[in-house]
Amino acid sequence: MKILRYRRSDGILDYACQTSGGEWFELVGNIFESPTIGRAIAKAIDPVAPIDPSVIIGIAHNYRRHIQECGGEIPEWPVFFIKLPGALNHPGMPICLPVSSHKVDYEGELAVIIGREGKNIPVEHALDYVFGYTCANDISARDWQREWGGGQFCRGKSFDGFCPLGPVIVTADELQNPQALDLTTRLNGQVVQKSSTADMLFSVAELIAFLSHETTLKAGTVILTGTPSGVGMASKPPRFLQNGDIIEVELSEIGTLINTVSSAD
Ligand code: MG
């Protein structure tokens, strides 16, 4: 099932789901607790980010060629960081460049949404805890992340609007193999990242097992599973996001997350 969240005419955020016939219907109740399908939605609806994450966990260095382009070493375990929930951004909305950074970069990624609470989750059962999948752009201010103050990793990842998500969630029952998706990022129409989630060093199941080690993952946790090679920082010469850019993250079986870039003013 495909699920999206949208703003009703009265301003309230609501969920809708798409049937196999392509029509959209209201989704009634908590999406994590067996919601029911309601009335058909006749009007075209514009999606907002499909969830308010309880936490956003980012995985660094999960694609071999991205590690090489960054000059890093292959990690023994997944390396993770936190993006603050205020970084959440919506499909179609601008990514505003912070005044304090001149090196804002894109990272197209598969995002995993945890649907039920778990701790010490065995890898063989890890996908049972996944509610669904969506597209993410792990926007990163490279100067804050890597250069200033010894590397202010969370700051560089957490500015307002630095985590566009969407446009839809494809539920785990429909997308059973998250390691077989084509991932493409386009900057102003030009392909800059092209990979498969099969190339992840640590699979979605392995990431969930690792992250839940003596640590409770709550429903609503969003895991950004890492980015493949082709980030702007590593292009020659480096190419960072500029006012007016259009950045797209496409995942096969899910959809395309599109945002514009806007300078602060
Ligand atoms: Mg990332």
XYZ file of C-alpha atoms and ligand atoms in Angstrom:
266
model
C 0.000 0.000 0.000
C 1.131 3.549 -0.721
C 0.393 6.073 1.989
C 0.764 9.817 1.892
C 0.015 12.635 4.256
C -1.643 15.796 3.048
C -3.102 19.031 4.346
C -6.891 19.177 4.187
C -8.703 22.349 3.179
C -9.301 23.064 6.885
C -5.550 22.900 7.511
C -5.534 19.577 9.359
C -2.978 16.985 8.318
C -4.483 13.666 7.315
C -3.417 10.407 5.730
C -4.559 8.850 2.489
C -3.822 5.512 0.871
C -3.788 4.426 -2.745
C -5.604 1.348 -3.912
C -4.405 -0.913 -6.705
C -6.756 1.007 -9.026
C -4.801 4.204 -8.410
C -7.534 6.048 -6.498
C -6.836 7.711 -3.179
C -8.922 7.118 -0.058
C -8.893 8.546 3.442
C -6.974 6.477 5.939
C -8.678 6.560 9.335
C -6.848 5.917 12.600
C -3.228 5.600 13.683
C -1.211 4.436 10.672
C 0.805 2.075 12.894
C -2.299 0.413 14.377
C -4.413 -1.156 11.629
C -6.057 1.964 10.167
C -9.209 1.564 8.116
C -9.922 2.841 4.616
C -12.509 5.597 4.500
C -14.069 7.759 1.808
C -12.607 8.369 -1.619
C -10.697 11.598 -2.048
C -11.769 13.204 -5.266
C -9.421 16.158 -5.386
C -5.759 16.098 -6.276
C -3.776 16.259 -3.079
C -0.329 17.678 -2.428
C 1.758 15.527 -0.098
C 3.614 16.770 2.958
C 6.339 14.753 4.716
C 4.647 11.416 5.460
C 5.595 11.307 9.137
C 6.764 13.444 12.053
C 9.730 11.302 13.097
C 10.275 10.565 16.789
C 13.959 10.660 15.875
C 15.933 10.742 12.640
C 18.944 8.446 12.652
C 21.439 8.869 9.838
C 23.926 6.224 8.746
C 27.316 7.475 7.594
C 29.458 5.550 5.121
C 27.183 2.718 4.031
C 28.185 2.587 0.354
C 31.741 1.556 -0.556
C 32.256 4.041 -3.417
C 30.966 6.916 -1.288
C 33.508 6.013 1.401
C 36.221 6.044 -1.249
C 35.188 9.432 -2.608
C 35.259 10.833 0.954
C 38.656 9.290 1.697
C 37.287 7.232 4.599
C 37.848 3.664 5.726
C 35.384 0.783 5.525
C 33.704 0.704 8.953
C 33.583 -2.441 11.074
C 30.140 -1.488 12.397
C 27.524 0.952 11.144
C 28.379 4.537 12.069
C 25.347 6.599 12.958
C 24.392 10.134 13.897
C 21.214 12.016 14.789
C 19.416 14.657 12.752
C 17.159 16.811 14.917
C 13.419 16.431 14.162
C 13.215 20.134 13.231
C 15.197 19.279 10.105
C 12.071 17.680 8.634
C 11.096 19.125 5.265
C 8.301 18.408 2.803
C 8.116 17.339 -0.827
C 8.078 20.362 -3.106
C 9.192 22.773 -0.416
C 12.398 24.828 -0.587
C 15.587 23.833 1.172
C 16.792 27.132 2.621
C 20.553 27.620 2.634
C 21.769 28.714 6.081
C 23.609 32.037 6.082
C 26.502 30.449 7.975
C 27.278 27.729 5.414
C 28.666 27.899 1.888
C 28.976 24.138 1.406
C 25.453 22.708 1.505
C 25.255 19.320 -0.198
C 22.662 16.703 -1.139
C 22.592 12.999 -0.205
C 19.884 10.843 -1.829
C 18.909 7.959 0.461
C 16.405 5.241 1.231
C 14.560 6.042 4.480
C 13.155 3.296 6.707
C 10.232 3.990 9.026
C 10.000 1.814 12.129
C 6.400 0.814 12.857
C 6.603 -0.880 16.251
C 8.816 -0.493 19.253
C 11.700 -2.896 19.633
C 14.975 -3.490 21.461
C 17.725 -6.046 20.817
C 15.989 -6.990 17.589
C 17.530 -10.062 15.938
C 18.621 -9.470 12.361
C 16.402 -12.297 11.086
C 13.302 -10.550 12.480
C 14.397 -6.958 11.888
C 12.251 -6.296 8.809
C 9.148 -7.247 10.846
C 9.627 -3.927 12.670
C 9.581 -1.846 9.480
C 6.379 0.023 8.717
C 7.505 1.205 5.322
C 9.971 3.038 3.140
C 10.259 6.479 1.619
C 12.786 8.750 -0.107
C 15.067 11.074 1.841
C 17.565 13.800 1.123
C 20.151 13.992 3.920
C 21.090 17.616 3.337
C 24.497 18.367 4.844
C 26.447 21.572 5.500
C 29.929 20.215 4.836
C 31.797 23.121 6.419
C 29.971 22.643 9.727
C 30.050 18.859 9.435
C 33.720 18.389 8.585
C 35.732 21.566 9.062
C 34.563 23.866 11.807
C 34.916 23.316 15.531
C 36.550 19.947 14.976
C 33.595 18.779 12.905
C 30.133 19.709 14.159
C 28.473 16.652 12.665
C 24.972 17.009 14.116
C 24.849 20.734 13.446
C 25.906 20.219 9.849
C 23.064 17.712 9.413
C 20.312 19.382 11.446
C 19.570 22.865 10.127
C 15.878 23.543 9.591
C 14.639 21.881 6.437
C 17.696 19.630 6.063
C 15.653 16.412 5.919
C 13.126 16.319 3.089
C 11.084 13.085 3.245
C 8.458 11.666 0.916
C 6.427 11.873 -1.161
C 4.848 8.549 -0.102
C 5.445 5.629 2.224
C 5.379 2.223 0.575
C 4.456 -0.227 3.295
C 6.741 -3.140 4.096
C 4.194 -5.760 3.051
C 4.320 -4.332 -0.477
C 8.064 -3.678 -0.627
C 9.542 -6.878 0.713
C 13.151 -6.496 -0.441
C 14.606 -3.075 0.421
C 17.980 -4.190 -0.971
C 16.809 -4.236 -4.589
C 15.895 -0.600 -5.276
C 17.441 1.714 -7.857
C 18.469 5.026 -6.312
C 18.955 8.052 -8.556
C 19.648 11.649 -7.569
C 19.328 14.453 -10.111
C 20.578 18.005 -9.788
C 18.821 20.335 -12.236
C 17.897 17.297 -14.313
C 21.413 15.851 -14.461
C 22.037 12.471 -12.817
C 24.604 12.914 -10.031
C 24.040 9.723 -8.003
C 23.057 6.349 -9.438
C 23.256 3.167 -7.439
C 21.296 0.266 -6.029
C 20.404 -0.360 -2.415
C 21.989 -3.779 -3.045
C 25.310 -1.942 -2.693
C 24.791 -1.068 0.989
C 27.582 -2.319 3.251
C 25.061 -2.968 6.038
C 21.570 -4.028 4.989
C 18.395 -2.490 6.400
C 17.966 -5.578 8.633
C 21.554 -5.333 9.875
C 21.152 -1.616 10.600
C 18.003 -2.203 12.666
C 19.655 -5.022 14.615
C 22.688 -2.833 15.321
C 20.760 0.327 16.222
C 18.445 -1.570 18.592
C 21.357 -3.044 20.571
C 20.414 -2.303 24.199
C 18.526 0.679 22.748
C 14.781 0.985 22.254
C 13.701 2.035 18.781
C 10.260 3.605 18.983
C 7.564 3.544 16.345
C 8.104 6.593 14.181
C 11.883 6.299 14.162
C 13.231 7.176 10.725
C 16.518 5.650 9.618
C 18.374 7.237 6.699
C 20.376 4.337 5.332
C 23.323 6.210 3.847
C 24.118 7.740 0.497
C 25.949 6.325 -2.524
C 28.777 8.063 -4.364
C 28.259 11.230 -6.364
C 27.781 13.874 -3.669
C 28.639 17.456 -4.611
C 31.522 17.603 -2.132
C 33.351 14.889 -4.087
C 32.725 16.187 -7.603
C 35.630 17.868 -9.371
C 35.501 20.734 -8.769
C 33.184 20.464 -5.730
C 29.686 21.657 -6.517
C 27.470 22.767 -3.636
C 23.782 23.644 -3.698
C 22.869 27.099 -4.945
C 19.789 29.283 -4.953
C 17.382 28.036 -7.622
C 18.712 24.478 -7.860
C 16.223 21.637 -8.194
C 17.228 18.410 -6.469
C 15.402 15.103 -6.992
C 15.792 11.768 -5.188
C 14.140 8.855 -6.968
C 13.765 5.319 -5.631
C 12.243 2.615 -7.799
C 8.973 1.245 -6.369
C 8.576 4.367 -4.176
C 8.665 7.612 -6.142
C 10.546 10.881 -6.518
C 11.202 13.472 -3.840
C 11.687 16.915 -5.422
C 12.853 20.088 -3.671
C 14.066 23.458 -4.755
C 16.942 25.307 -3.112
C 16.508 28.806 -1.786
C 19.067 31.248 -0.430
C 18.361 32.798 2.931
C 17.044 36.340 2.697
Mg 23.598 10.626 4.665
